[in-house]
XYZ file of C-alpha atoms in Angstrom:
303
model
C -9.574 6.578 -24.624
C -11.486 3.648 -26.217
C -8.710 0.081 -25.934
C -7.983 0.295 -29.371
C -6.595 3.548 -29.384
C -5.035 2.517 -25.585
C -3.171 -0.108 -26.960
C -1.834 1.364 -29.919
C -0.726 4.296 -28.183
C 1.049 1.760 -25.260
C 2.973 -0.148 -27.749
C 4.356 2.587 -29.612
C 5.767 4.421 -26.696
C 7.118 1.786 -25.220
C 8.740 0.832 -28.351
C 10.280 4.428 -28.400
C 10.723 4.788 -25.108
C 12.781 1.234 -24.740
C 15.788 3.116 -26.703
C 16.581 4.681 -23.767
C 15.695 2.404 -20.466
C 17.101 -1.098 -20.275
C 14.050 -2.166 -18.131
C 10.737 -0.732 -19.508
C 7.345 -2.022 -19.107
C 3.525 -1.559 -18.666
C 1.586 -3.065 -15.551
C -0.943 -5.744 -16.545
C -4.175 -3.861 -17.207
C -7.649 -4.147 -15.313
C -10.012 -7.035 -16.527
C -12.528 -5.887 -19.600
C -12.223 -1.895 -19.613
C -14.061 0.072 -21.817
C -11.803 2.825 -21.584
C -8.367 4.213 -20.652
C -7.519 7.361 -18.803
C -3.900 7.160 -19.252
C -0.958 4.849 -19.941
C 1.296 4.098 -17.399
C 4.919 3.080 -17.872
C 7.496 1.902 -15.565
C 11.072 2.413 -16.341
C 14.747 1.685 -14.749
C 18.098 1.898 -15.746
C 18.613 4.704 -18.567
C 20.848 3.419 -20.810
C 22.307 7.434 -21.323
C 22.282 10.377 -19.057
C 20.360 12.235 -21.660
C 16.678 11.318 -19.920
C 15.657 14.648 -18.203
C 11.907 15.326 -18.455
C 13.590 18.527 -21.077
C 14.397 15.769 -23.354
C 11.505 13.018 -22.917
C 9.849 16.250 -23.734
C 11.057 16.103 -27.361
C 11.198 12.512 -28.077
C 8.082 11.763 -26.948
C 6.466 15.222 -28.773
C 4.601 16.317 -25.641
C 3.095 19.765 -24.866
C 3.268 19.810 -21.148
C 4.567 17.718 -17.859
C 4.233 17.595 -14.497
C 6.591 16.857 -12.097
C 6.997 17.067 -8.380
C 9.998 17.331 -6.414
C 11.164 14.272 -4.910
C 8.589 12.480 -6.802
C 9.593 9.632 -9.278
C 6.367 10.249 -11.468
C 6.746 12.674 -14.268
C 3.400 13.007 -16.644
C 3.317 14.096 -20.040
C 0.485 15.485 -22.059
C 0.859 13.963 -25.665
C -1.483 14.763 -29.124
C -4.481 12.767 -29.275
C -4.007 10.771 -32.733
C -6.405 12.979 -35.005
C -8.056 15.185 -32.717
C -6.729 18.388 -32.642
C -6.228 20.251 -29.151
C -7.372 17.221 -27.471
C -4.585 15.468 -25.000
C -3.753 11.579 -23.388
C -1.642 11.594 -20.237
C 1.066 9.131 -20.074
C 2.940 8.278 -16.606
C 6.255 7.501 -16.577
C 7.501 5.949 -13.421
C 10.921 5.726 -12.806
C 11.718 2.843 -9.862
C 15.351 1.715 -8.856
C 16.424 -1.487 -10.733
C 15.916 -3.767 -7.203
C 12.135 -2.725 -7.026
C 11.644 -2.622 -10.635
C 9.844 -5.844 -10.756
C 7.907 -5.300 -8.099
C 6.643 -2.275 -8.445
C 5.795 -3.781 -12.246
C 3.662 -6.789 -9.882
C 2.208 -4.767 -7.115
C 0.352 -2.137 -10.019
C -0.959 -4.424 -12.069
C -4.468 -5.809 -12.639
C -6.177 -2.126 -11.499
C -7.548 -2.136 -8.123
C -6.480 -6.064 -7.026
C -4.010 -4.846 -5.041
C -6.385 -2.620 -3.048
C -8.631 -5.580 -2.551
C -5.937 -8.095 -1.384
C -4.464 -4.792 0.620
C -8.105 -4.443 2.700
C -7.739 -8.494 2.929
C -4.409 -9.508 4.335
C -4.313 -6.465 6.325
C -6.035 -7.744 9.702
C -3.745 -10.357 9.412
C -0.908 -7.745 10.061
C 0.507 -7.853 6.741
C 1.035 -5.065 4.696
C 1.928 -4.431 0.470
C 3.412 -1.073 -0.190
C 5.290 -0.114 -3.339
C 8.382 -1.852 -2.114
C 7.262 -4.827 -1.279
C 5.459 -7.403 1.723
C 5.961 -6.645 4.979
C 4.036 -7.991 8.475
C 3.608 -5.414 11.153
C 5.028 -5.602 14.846
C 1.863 -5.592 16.599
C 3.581 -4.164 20.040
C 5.240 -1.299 18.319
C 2.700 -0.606 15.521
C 0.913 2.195 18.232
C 4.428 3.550 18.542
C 5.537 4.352 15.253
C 3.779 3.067 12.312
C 7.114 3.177 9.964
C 8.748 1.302 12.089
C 6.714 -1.318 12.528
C 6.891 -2.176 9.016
C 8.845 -5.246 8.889
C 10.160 -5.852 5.258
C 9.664 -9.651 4.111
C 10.460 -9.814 0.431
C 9.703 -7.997 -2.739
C 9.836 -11.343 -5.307
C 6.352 -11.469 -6.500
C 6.243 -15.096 -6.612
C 7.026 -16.043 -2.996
C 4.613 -13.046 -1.770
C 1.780 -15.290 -3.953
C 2.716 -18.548 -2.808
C 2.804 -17.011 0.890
C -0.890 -15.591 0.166
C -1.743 -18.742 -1.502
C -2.428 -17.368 -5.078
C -1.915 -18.783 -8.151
C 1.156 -17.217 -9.520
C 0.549 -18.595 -13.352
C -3.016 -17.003 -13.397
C -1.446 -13.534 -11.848
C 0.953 -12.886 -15.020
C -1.567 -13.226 -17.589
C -5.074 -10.393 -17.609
C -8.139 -11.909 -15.630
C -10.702 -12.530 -18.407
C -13.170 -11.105 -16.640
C -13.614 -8.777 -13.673
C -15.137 -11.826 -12.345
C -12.248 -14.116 -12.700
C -10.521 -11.305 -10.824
C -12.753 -11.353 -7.812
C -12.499 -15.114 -7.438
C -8.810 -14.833 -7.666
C -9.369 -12.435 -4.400
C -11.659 -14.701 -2.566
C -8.522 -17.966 -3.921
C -6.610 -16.018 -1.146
C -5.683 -17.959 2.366
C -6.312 -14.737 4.389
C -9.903 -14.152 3.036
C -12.593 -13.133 5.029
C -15.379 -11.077 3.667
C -15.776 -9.447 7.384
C -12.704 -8.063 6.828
C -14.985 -5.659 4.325
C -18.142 -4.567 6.584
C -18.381 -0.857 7.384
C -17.816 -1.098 10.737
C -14.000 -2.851 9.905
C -12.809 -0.391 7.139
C -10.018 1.990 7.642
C -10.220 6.075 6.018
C -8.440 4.905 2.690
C -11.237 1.436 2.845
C -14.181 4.417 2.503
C -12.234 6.949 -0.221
C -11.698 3.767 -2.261
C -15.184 2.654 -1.650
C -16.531 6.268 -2.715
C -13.609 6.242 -5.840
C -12.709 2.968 -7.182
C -15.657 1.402 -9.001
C -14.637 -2.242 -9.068
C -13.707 -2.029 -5.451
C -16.982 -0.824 -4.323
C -18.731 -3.455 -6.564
C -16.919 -6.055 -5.187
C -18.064 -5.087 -1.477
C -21.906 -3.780 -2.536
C -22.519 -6.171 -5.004
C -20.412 -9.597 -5.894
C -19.651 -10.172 -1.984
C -23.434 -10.418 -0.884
C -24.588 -12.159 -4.839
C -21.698 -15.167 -3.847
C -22.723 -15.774 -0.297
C -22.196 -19.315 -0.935
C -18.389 -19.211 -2.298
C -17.356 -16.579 0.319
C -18.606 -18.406 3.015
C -16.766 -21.861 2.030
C -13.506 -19.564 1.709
C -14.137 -18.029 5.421
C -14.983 -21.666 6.705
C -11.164 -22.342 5.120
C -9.498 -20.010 6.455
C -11.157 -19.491 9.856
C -7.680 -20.639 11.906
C -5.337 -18.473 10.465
C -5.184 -16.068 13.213
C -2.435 -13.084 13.324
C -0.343 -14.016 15.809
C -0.021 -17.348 13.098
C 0.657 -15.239 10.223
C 3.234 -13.554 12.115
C 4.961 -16.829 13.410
C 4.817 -18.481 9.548
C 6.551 -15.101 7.999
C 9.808 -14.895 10.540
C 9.678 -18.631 9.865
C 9.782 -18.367 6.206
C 11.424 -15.449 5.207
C 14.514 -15.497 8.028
C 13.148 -12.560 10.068
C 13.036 -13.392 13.488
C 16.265 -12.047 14.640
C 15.522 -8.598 12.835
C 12.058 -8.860 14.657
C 13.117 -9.894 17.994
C 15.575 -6.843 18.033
C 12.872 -4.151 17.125
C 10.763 -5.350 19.799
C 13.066 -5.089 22.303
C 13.729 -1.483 21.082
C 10.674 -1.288 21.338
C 9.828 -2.396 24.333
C 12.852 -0.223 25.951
C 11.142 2.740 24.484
C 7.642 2.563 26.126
C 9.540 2.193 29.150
C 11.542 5.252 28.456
C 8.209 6.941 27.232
C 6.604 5.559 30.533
C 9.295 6.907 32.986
C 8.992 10.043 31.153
C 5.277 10.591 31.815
C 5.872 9.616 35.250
C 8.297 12.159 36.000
C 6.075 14.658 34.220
C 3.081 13.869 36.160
C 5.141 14.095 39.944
C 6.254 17.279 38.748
C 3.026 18.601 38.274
C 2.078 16.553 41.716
C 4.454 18.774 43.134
C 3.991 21.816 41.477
C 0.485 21.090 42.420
C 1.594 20.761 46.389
C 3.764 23.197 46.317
C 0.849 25.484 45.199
C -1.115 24.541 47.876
C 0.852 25.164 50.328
C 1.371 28.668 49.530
C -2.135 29.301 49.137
C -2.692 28.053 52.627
C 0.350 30.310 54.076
C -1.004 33.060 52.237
C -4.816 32.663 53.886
C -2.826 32.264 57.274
C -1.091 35.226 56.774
C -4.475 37.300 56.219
C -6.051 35.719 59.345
C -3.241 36.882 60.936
C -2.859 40.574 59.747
């Protein structure tokens, strides 16, 4: 849908919509679009119990939803304003009132989020939708989930820990330019962190579905040579092990960290005695098979 009808649409649901959530917003959108393929609303607290998807239904005059088990999305198809049998989507996301903000911070501005994702990421740190976390390198082959260690989810102190502007992240870019600068402002930058040969299965689907991100890589990375390589120069010290030490430092982790690595560290040697004792008794499974063999071929020299 063209912005005018996009914003006029997002205004007057969350206006409606606001009767019945005490937290209700919309994530900041993506720099300069030309179009909108849905509105996306994040909500917390109902102020009633009456807030099934039955009864959003009727207040917000929708023909269909979807909804999946477990999932806190629900999607409604609503009337396109004078255009008969034609249909926007609107997402309502329903988040618990501790991750509200958050989630609000983490989805806005489009795809920045899966460009700062691809660049703090070799520096073991991590952005899901609940918040920052830094990954325990000697676990992180173990058990991926695990190794997720949780650092904060207040938007500010994740920015000033990234070294971004926090001022210039609550208001839109002004360009998608502005936005990819803002990227590059970023203390973990590195544009090698974006080669083919360093991207991950969910670098390439973005690459093949996320326009701006695969502009940014094919296009505004090699065009600003120059600026990306004075970033890199920057930040060319910052190695993980430093990122790791700075974040138990500055967000009080170290004794939570300290005790998952010795877990741990107790469970590759559990795994390790384990395999061990597997591979004798197949040692001895393999003797043992041996030697009957060989008592066998005895026996029918000896018939």
């Amino acid at each position: 849908m063209p912005p005018d009808i996009y914003f006029l649409l997002r205004d007057h649901y969350l206006q409606l919509l606001s009767s019945f959530y005490t937290q209700i917003a919309t994530p900041i959108e993506a720099p300069k679009k030309a179009s909108y393929g849905d509105i996306d609303i994040i909500v917390s607290l109902p102020k009633c119990t009456s807030t099934s998807a039955e009864f959003l239904v009727k207040v917000l005059g929708a023909v269909r939803i979807i909804t999946i088990p477990g999932s806190p999305l629900t999607s409604f198809a609503l009337p396109y304003p004078n255009l008969q049998n034609n249909y926007i989507q609107l997402d309502l996301h329903l988040c618990p009132p501790k991750t509200f903000h958050w989630q609000l911070f983490h989805q806005s501005h489009g795809d920045l989020w899966n460009l700062l994702g691809t660049t703090i990421r070799p520096s073991g740190l991590t952005a899901n939708d609940v918040g920052l976390h830094v990954r325990i390198e000697e676990i992180e082959d173990l058990d991926r989930k695990r190794a997720l260690l949780f650092l904060t989810c207040d938007p500010d102190a994740v920015l000033d820990f990234l070294g971004l502007d926090t001022d210039a992240y609550k208001r839109p870019f002004e360009s998608v330019e502005s936005m990819y600068r803002y990227v590059c402002e970023c203390r973990f930058f590195s544009d090698e962190r974006y080669v083919r040969g360093e991207r991950k299965a969910n670098d390439r689907k973005r690459m093949a579905q996320r326009e701006l991100y695969r502009a940014f890589i094919q296009d505004w990375l090699p065009e600003n040579a120059h600026l990306v390589g004075q970033q890199k120069e920057k930040n060319a010290l910052i190695s993980r092990g430093s990122v790791l030490e700075e974040s138990l430092n500055r967000f009080g982790k170290r004794e939570e960290y300290e005790k998952r690595v010795e877990e741990g560290r107790k469970e590759r040697e559990e795994l390790l005695i384990k395999q061990e004792r597997r591979q004798k008794r197949k040692a001895d499974a393999a003797e043992l098979d041996e030697y009957a063999s060989a008592w066998m071929r005895w026996l029918d020299r000896n018939a």
